[in-house]
């Protein structure tokens, strides 16, 4: 069941362009699938009138805590980045449909680009809890985009690309040598649309099942306003309600 | 708290949710007990299915938003077969917002909805700014509105609410034409036509360039129009446009509205509609109004 809940910012870590926010509520968290998202009420200023959809980076059910990894890209995320511990932040959660959980024994590759690495953390954690050790491929423009690398490495074999070559292999995620060496049963992707399209194309060439997580501009987050639609084989579908995770076979890419 | 809008449309309280902002009600049942609302007005529906406009369909603006969804819906027949059975037993009034591209579409759609027992009213949408043909075209001239309302009136026997466009020179004239053609009530305002530009990219932010503006920023315009229309017509006026809390709702009642609709605010606080209903009741108690209906037009001017 979805809820509207006030959270208190209990911890904040700065990663340059991004911040990691740990938010706690005194209310039990609902069930949350990896890949689902929250709608954050930023501060109600005229320039942040609507809520902001943010993917769920991590969940701690024991302490009713949600972690969000937020990159400063627009007004909303900039305002969120200056929140201070003790601030109350209202969120609607959990929204959308998450990643499909694979069968035991299937080899999974999780590909994140830029801030798109955020939801893969909780996803990898849930996979590990299900006795599936994923492989992770994280891409960024530069070294500082690869946030919490050591923590990702705890969850699975983790490979990195950066466009400037400052960490891991130089180039885009689609150029990593891993693609020549390994074969996967399922590929999951979150990142900028051009990057997701490139990975989806690669997956299609290899005839591998692939899911992507989209982030179209949205207003309600509940499937009511029909603003965030993506073209699919079934017509215009709301990313907030039918997605954000879609199997690439359904998308008209 | 009850409101009688006429021709069988009785509301438990003046609060309804605006079309296109509350889905089919199902999207909000985790947040709102629908029995606390006067009614819900479900998504704008046309005779034939529509895919709507391409993405992007939304742009945030100061204290508001633009949309150009373009009436994406699966058509009246799909509504009757697949959606109506799921929502007909909601413990609130379920109104259908009916739109069209041609006069025939409106009339056929209204005929099909007329036989649905649990739909006590339609809100006739002659004011959508986001479709190329019809839609707003009918709503911006007295001749257009007279034609569509009188034709629909012939086939539709329940409460006929007509949703007015603010994109006109004299909204009171349009409201009078709707009244004279058989409307049981008018609701206003639909969105204000607007535009947003991304200066860095030198591109419009919406796929079809223009869209409808809604949210808190439109409230003063909506309030003024409700006041003007309520002075002009004898049928009930349903006020909407930027209502975000109970105080806003009371202001619309004072300006002459008999009921109100909550739109964009549902996106910001999915539970807002029930809170507004509670807050209006509290206002009445605090100010000694025995009936919420007594607020209508109670502006001390």
mmCIF file of N, CA and C in Angstrom, chain A residues 61-115:
data_model
loop_
_atom_site.group_PDB
_atom_site.id
_atom_site.type_symbol
_atom_site.label_atom_id
_atom_site.label_comp_id
_atom_site.label_asym_id
_atom_site.label_seq_id
_atom_site.Cartn_x
_atom_site.Cartn_y
_atom_site.Cartn_z
ATOM 1 N N UNK A 61 14.715 -1.606 6.596
ATOM 2 C CA UNK A 61 13.383 -1.806 7.171
ATOM 3 C C UNK A 61 13.413 -1.786 8.691
ATOM 4 N N UNK A 62 14.540 -2.218 9.260
ATOM 5 C CA UNK A 62 14.648 -2.283 10.719
ATOM 6 C C UNK A 62 14.523 -0.889 11.341
ATOM 7 N N UNK A 63 15.101 0.099 10.667
ATOM 8 C CA UNK A 63 15.077 1.460 11.218
ATOM 9 C C UNK A 63 14.128 2.388 10.469
ATOM 10 N N UNK A 64 13.254 1.846 9.615
ATOM 11 C CA UNK A 64 12.334 2.653 8.788
ATOM 12 C C UNK A 64 13.087 3.729 8.011
ATOM 13 N N UNK A 65 14.197 3.312 7.408
ATOM 14 C CA UNK A 65 15.033 4.283 6.700
ATOM 15 C C UNK A 65 15.066 4.034 5.200
ATOM 16 N N UNK A 66 15.018 5.138 4.472
ATOM 17 C CA UNK A 66 15.169 5.111 3.016
ATOM 18 C C UNK A 66 16.397 5.958 2.697
ATOM 19 N N UNK A 67 17.216 5.490 1.779
ATOM 20 C CA UNK A 67 18.339 6.308 1.332
ATOM 21 C C UNK A 67 18.111 6.729 -0.118
ATOM 22 N N UNK A 68 18.359 8.002 -0.378
ATOM 23 C CA UNK A 68 18.250 8.536 -1.734
ATOM 24 C C UNK A 68 19.614 9.073 -2.143
ATOM 25 N N UNK A 69 20.008 8.751 -3.354
ATOM 26 C CA UNK A 69 21.239 9.309 -3.899
ATOM 27 C C UNK A 69 20.803 10.328 -4.950
ATOM 28 N N UNK A 70 21.068 11.600 -4.663
ATOM 29 C CA UNK A 70 20.480 12.677 -5.461
ATOM 30 C C UNK A 70 21.571 13.491 -6.148
ATOM 31 N N UNK A 71 21.497 13.557 -7.465
ATOM 32 C CA UNK A 71 22.436 14.415 -8.197
ATOM 33 C C UNK A 71 21.768 15.757 -8.469
ATOM 34 N N UNK A 72 22.540 16.822 -8.276
ATOM 35 C CA UNK A 72 21.979 18.159 -8.473
ATOM 36 C C UNK A 72 21.924 18.466 -9.968
ATOM 37 N N UNK A 73 20.709 18.416 -10.495
ATOM 38 C CA UNK A 73 20.545 18.738 -11.919
ATOM 39 C C UNK A 73 19.620 19.933 -12.150
ATOM 40 N N UNK A 74 18.593 20.066 -11.330
ATOM 41 C CA UNK A 74 17.664 21.188 -11.494
ATOM 42 C C UNK A 74 17.344 21.813 -10.155
ATOM 43 N N UNK A 75 16.342 22.673 -10.159
ATOM 44 C CA UNK A 75 15.958 23.393 -8.941
ATOM 45 C C UNK A 75 15.640 22.434 -7.780
ATOM 46 N N UNK A 76 14.835 21.427 -8.082
ATOM 47 C CA UNK A 76 14.382 20.518 -7.024
ATOM 48 C C UNK A 76 15.539 19.801 -6.360
ATOM 49 N N UNK A 77 16.396 19.213 -7.179
ATOM 50 C CA UNK A 77 17.506 18.448 -6.611
ATOM 51 C C UNK A 77 18.519 19.378 -5.941
ATOM 52 N N UNK A 78 18.634 20.600 -6.437
ATOM 53 C CA UNK A 78 19.545 21.563 -5.774
ATOM 54 C C UNK A 78 19.017 21.933 -4.398
ATOM 55 N N UNK A 79 17.691 22.148 -4.321
ATOM 56 C CA UNK A 79 17.106 22.467 -3.014
ATOM 57 C C UNK A 79 17.241 21.288 -2.053
ATOM 58 N N UNK A 80 17.074 20.071 -2.574
ATOM 59 C CA UNK A 80 17.202 18.883 -1.716
ATOM 60 C C UNK A 80 18.621 18.741 -1.189
ATOM 61 N N UNK A 81 19.586 19.111 -2.031
ATOM 62 C CA UNK A 81 20.992 18.947 -1.652
ATOM 63 C C UNK A 81 21.393 19.862 -0.498
ATOM 64 N N UNK A 82 20.646 20.925 -0.276
ATOM 65 C CA UNK A 82 20.998 21.834 0.831
ATOM 66 C C UNK A 82 20.159 21.563 2.088
ATOM 67 N N UNK A 83 19.351 20.498 2.048
ATOM 68 C CA UNK A 83 18.603 20.120 3.255
ATOM 69 C C UNK A 83 19.600 19.769 4.354
ATOM 70 N N UNK A 84 19.182 20.013 5.591
ATOM 71 C CA UNK A 84 20.082 19.734 6.711
ATOM 72 C C UNK A 84 19.519 18.616 7.578
ATOM 73 N N UNK A 85 20.395 17.943 8.273
ATOM 74 C CA UNK A 85 19.912 16.862 9.137
ATOM 75 C C UNK A 85 18.921 17.461 10.131
ATOM 76 N N UNK A 86 17.864 16.726 10.369
ATOM 77 C CA UNK A 86 16.788 17.222 11.228
ATOM 78 C C UNK A 86 15.627 17.778 10.425
ATOM 79 N N UNK A 87 15.856 18.129 9.160
ATOM 80 C CA UNK A 87 14.780 18.649 8.308
ATOM 81 C C UNK A 87 13.737 17.544 8.046
ATOM 82 N N UNK A 88 12.485 17.975 7.931
ATOM 83 C CA UNK A 88 11.412 17.031 7.615
ATOM 84 C C UNK A 88 11.184 17.047 6.103
ATOM 85 N N UNK A 89 11.170 15.896 5.516
ATOM 86 C CA UNK A 89 10.947 15.776 4.073
ATOM 87 C C UNK A 89 9.789 14.799 3.852
ATOM 88 N N UNK A 90 8.761 15.289 3.152
ATOM 89 C CA UNK A 90 7.573 14.475 2.929
ATOM 90 C C UNK A 90 7.714 13.674 1.634
ATOM 91 N N UNK A 91 7.367 12.397 1.702
ATOM 92 C CA UNK A 91 7.495 11.554 0.511
ATOM 93 C C UNK A 91 6.244 10.696 0.318
ATOM 94 N N UNK A 92 5.892 10.472 -0.945
ATOM 95 C CA UNK A 92 4.866 9.504 -1.305
ATOM 96 C C UNK A 92 5.620 8.276 -1.806
ATOM 97 N N UNK A 93 5.278 7.097 -1.279
ATOM 98 C CA UNK A 93 6.017 5.900 -1.635
ATOM 99 C C UNK A 93 5.214 4.650 -1.321
ATOM 100 N N UNK A 94 5.595 3.504 -1.893
ATOM 101 C CA UNK A 94 6.527 3.339 -3.010
ATOM 102 C C UNK A 94 5.742 3.418 -4.308
ATOM 103 N N UNK A 95 6.366 3.902 -5.355
ATOM 104 C CA UNK A 95 5.650 4.128 -6.610
ATOM 105 C C UNK A 95 6.252 3.297 -7.739
ATOM 106 N N UNK A 96 5.397 2.952 -8.675
ATOM 107 C CA UNK A 96 5.825 2.247 -9.878
ATOM 108 C C UNK A 96 6.113 0.773 -9.645
ATOM 109 N N UNK A 97 6.591 0.144 -10.703
ATOM 110 C CA UNK A 97 6.952 -1.276 -10.660
ATOM 111 C C UNK A 97 8.454 -1.423 -10.743
ATOM 112 N N UNK A 98 9.001 -2.280 -9.923
ATOM 113 C CA UNK A 98 10.454 -2.439 -9.864
ATOM 114 C C UNK A 98 10.986 -3.422 -10.890
ATOM 115 N N UNK A 99 12.263 -3.747 -10.734
ATOM 116 C CA UNK A 99 12.930 -4.725 -11.596
ATOM 117 C C UNK A 99 12.371 -6.121 -11.303
ATOM 118 N N UNK A 100 12.340 -6.959 -12.341
ATOM 119 C CA UNK A 100 11.911 -8.352 -12.113
ATOM 120 C C UNK A 100 13.043 -9.091 -11.410
ATOM 121 N N UNK A 101 12.662 -9.886 -10.448
ATOM 122 C CA UNK A 101 13.679 -10.680 -9.750
ATOM 123 C C UNK A 101 13.956 -11.934 -10.605
ATOM 124 N N UNK A 102 15.227 -12.162 -10.939
ATOM 125 C CA UNK A 102 15.540 -13.311 -11.811
ATOM 126 C C UNK A 102 15.405 -14.644 -11.066
ATOM 127 N N UNK A 103 15.456 -15.713 -11.836
ATOM 128 C CA UNK A 103 15.452 -17.061 -11.253
ATOM 129 C C UNK A 103 16.836 -17.344 -10.678
ATOM 130 N N UNK A 104 16.875 -18.204 -9.697
ATOM 131 C CA UNK A 104 18.184 -18.623 -9.140
ATOM 132 C C UNK A 104 19.014 -19.266 -10.238
ATOM 133 N N UNK A 105 20.301 -18.944 -10.241
ATOM 134 C CA UNK A 105 21.197 -19.535 -11.238
ATOM 135 C C UNK A 105 21.341 -18.699 -12.494
ATOM 136 N N UNK A 106 20.445 -17.713 -12.675
ATOM 137 C CA UNK A 106 20.586 -16.859 -13.854
ATOM 138 C C UNK A 106 21.705 -15.853 -13.622
ATOM 139 N N UNK A 107 22.475 -15.601 -14.685
ATOM 140 C CA UNK A 107 23.563 -14.618 -14.570
ATOM 141 C C UNK A 107 23.026 -13.237 -14.915
ATOM 142 N N UNK A 108 23.172 -12.328 -13.954
ATOM 143 C CA UNK A 108 22.590 -10.995 -14.120
ATOM 144 C C UNK A 108 23.656 -9.925 -14.197
ATOM 145 N N UNK A 109 23.456 -9.016 -15.133
ATOM 146 C CA UNK A 109 24.332 -7.848 -15.237
ATOM 147 C C UNK A 109 23.505 -6.605 -14.961
ATOM 148 N N UNK A 110 23.980 -5.797 -14.020
ATOM 149 C CA UNK A 110 23.313 -4.535 -13.680
ATOM 150 C C UNK A 110 24.175 -3.402 -14.213
ATOM 151 N N UNK A 111 23.626 -2.605 -15.125
ATOM 152 C CA UNK A 111 24.411 -1.546 -15.759
ATOM 153 C C UNK A 111 23.863 -0.185 -15.333
ATOM 154 N N UNK A 112 24.713 0.634 -14.733
ATOM 155 C CA UNK A 112 24.294 1.968 -14.298
ATOM 156 C C UNK A 112 25.131 3.036 -14.973
ATOM 157 N N UNK A 113 24.473 4.115 -15.363
ATOM 158 C CA UNK A 113 25.195 5.231 -15.963
ATOM 159 C C UNK A 113 24.929 6.499 -15.187
ATOM 160 N N UNK A 114 25.976 7.198 -14.768
ATOM 161 C CA UNK A 114 25.790 8.444 -14.009
ATOM 162 C C UNK A 114 25.027 8.171 -12.729
ATOM 163 N N UNK A 115 24.030 9.016 -12.460
ATOM 164 C CA UNK A 115 23.247 8.848 -11.232
ATOM 165 C C UNK A 115 22.321 7.639 -11.349
#
